[in-house]
Coordinates of C-alpha atoms in Angstrom, one line a residue:
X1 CA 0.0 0.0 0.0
X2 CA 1.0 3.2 -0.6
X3 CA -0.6 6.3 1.6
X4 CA 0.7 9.6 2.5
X5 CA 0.1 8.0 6.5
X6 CA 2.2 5.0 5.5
X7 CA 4.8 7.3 4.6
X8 CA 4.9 9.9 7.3
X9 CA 5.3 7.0 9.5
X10 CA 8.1 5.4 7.5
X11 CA 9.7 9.0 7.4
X12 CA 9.3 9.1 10.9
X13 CA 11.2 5.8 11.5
X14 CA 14.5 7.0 9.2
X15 CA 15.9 8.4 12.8
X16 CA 14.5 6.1 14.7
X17 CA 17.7 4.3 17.0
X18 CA 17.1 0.9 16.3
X19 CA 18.6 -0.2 13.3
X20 CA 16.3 -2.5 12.1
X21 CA 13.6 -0.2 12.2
X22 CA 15.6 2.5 10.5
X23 CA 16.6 0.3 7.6
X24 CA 12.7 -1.3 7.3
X25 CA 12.0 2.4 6.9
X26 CA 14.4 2.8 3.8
X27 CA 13.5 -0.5 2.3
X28 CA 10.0 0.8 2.2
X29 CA 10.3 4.2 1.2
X30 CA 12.8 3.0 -1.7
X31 CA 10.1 0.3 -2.7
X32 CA 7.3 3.1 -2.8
X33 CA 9.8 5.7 -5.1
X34 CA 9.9 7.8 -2.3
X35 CA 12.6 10.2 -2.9
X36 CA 14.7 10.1 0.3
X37 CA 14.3 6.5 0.9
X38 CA 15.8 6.2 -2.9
X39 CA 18.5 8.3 -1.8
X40 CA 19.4 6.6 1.0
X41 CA 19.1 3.1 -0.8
X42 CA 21.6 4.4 -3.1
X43 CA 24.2 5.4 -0.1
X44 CA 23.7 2.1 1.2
X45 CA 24.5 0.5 -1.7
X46 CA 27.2 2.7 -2.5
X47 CA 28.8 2.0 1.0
X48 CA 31.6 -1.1 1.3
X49 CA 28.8 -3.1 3.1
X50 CA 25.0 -3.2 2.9
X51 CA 22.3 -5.1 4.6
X52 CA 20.6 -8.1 2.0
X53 CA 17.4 -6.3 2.6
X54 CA 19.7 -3.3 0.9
X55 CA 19.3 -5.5 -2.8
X56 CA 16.1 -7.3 -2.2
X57 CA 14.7 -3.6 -1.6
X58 CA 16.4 -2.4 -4.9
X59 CA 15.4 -5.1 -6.9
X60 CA 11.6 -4.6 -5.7
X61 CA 11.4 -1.0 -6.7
X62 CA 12.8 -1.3 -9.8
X63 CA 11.2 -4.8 -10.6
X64 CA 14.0 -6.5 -11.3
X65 CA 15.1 -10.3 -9.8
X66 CA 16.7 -10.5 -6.7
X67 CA 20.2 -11.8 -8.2
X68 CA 20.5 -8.7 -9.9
X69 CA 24.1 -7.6 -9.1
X70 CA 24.0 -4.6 -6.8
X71 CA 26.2 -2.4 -9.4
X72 CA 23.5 -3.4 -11.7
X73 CA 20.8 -2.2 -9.1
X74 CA 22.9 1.0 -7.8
X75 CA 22.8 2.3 -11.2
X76 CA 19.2 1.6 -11.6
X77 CA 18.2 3.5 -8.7
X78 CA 20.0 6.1 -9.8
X79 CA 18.4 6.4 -13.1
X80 CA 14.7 6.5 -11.6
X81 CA 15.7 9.0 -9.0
X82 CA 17.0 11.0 -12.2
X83 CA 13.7 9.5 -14.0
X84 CA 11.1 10.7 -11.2
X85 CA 13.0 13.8 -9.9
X86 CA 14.9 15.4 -12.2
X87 CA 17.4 17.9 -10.9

């Protein structure tokens, strides 16, 4: 589902001080286009290490499998942040 009240609550979660619920809060931001959680899927990714949830919530949002390798999905998140706001 996507709602603005889903989102404000993800949004709220991104400094939230448990890890797990920071990164379900990226995950599902990234997976609904949302343009920080895009962002900050792409600085995980970019980063030497990354959570598996990092990929499997790449590959969601841009529909791809989840062996897609992650320079493959860095790049595409990339493009549809370009893609849905342009700079």
């Amino acid at each position: 589902m996507d709602q603005p009240l889903i989102r404000a609550a993800l949004t709220q979660r991104l400094a939230d001080n448990y890890e797990e619920a920071r990164s379900e809060a990226i995950w599902g931001l990234a997976r609904r286009k949302d343009q920080q959680g895009l962002s900050m899927l792409i600085d995980r990714l970019s980063a030497e290490e990354w959570m598996a949830g990092d990929e499997m919530a790449a590959a969601e949002a841009l529909n791809l499998p989840y062996d897609t390798s992650a320079e493959e999905l860095h790049d595409g998140l990339r493009q549809l942040l370009l893609d849905h706001f342009p700079r």
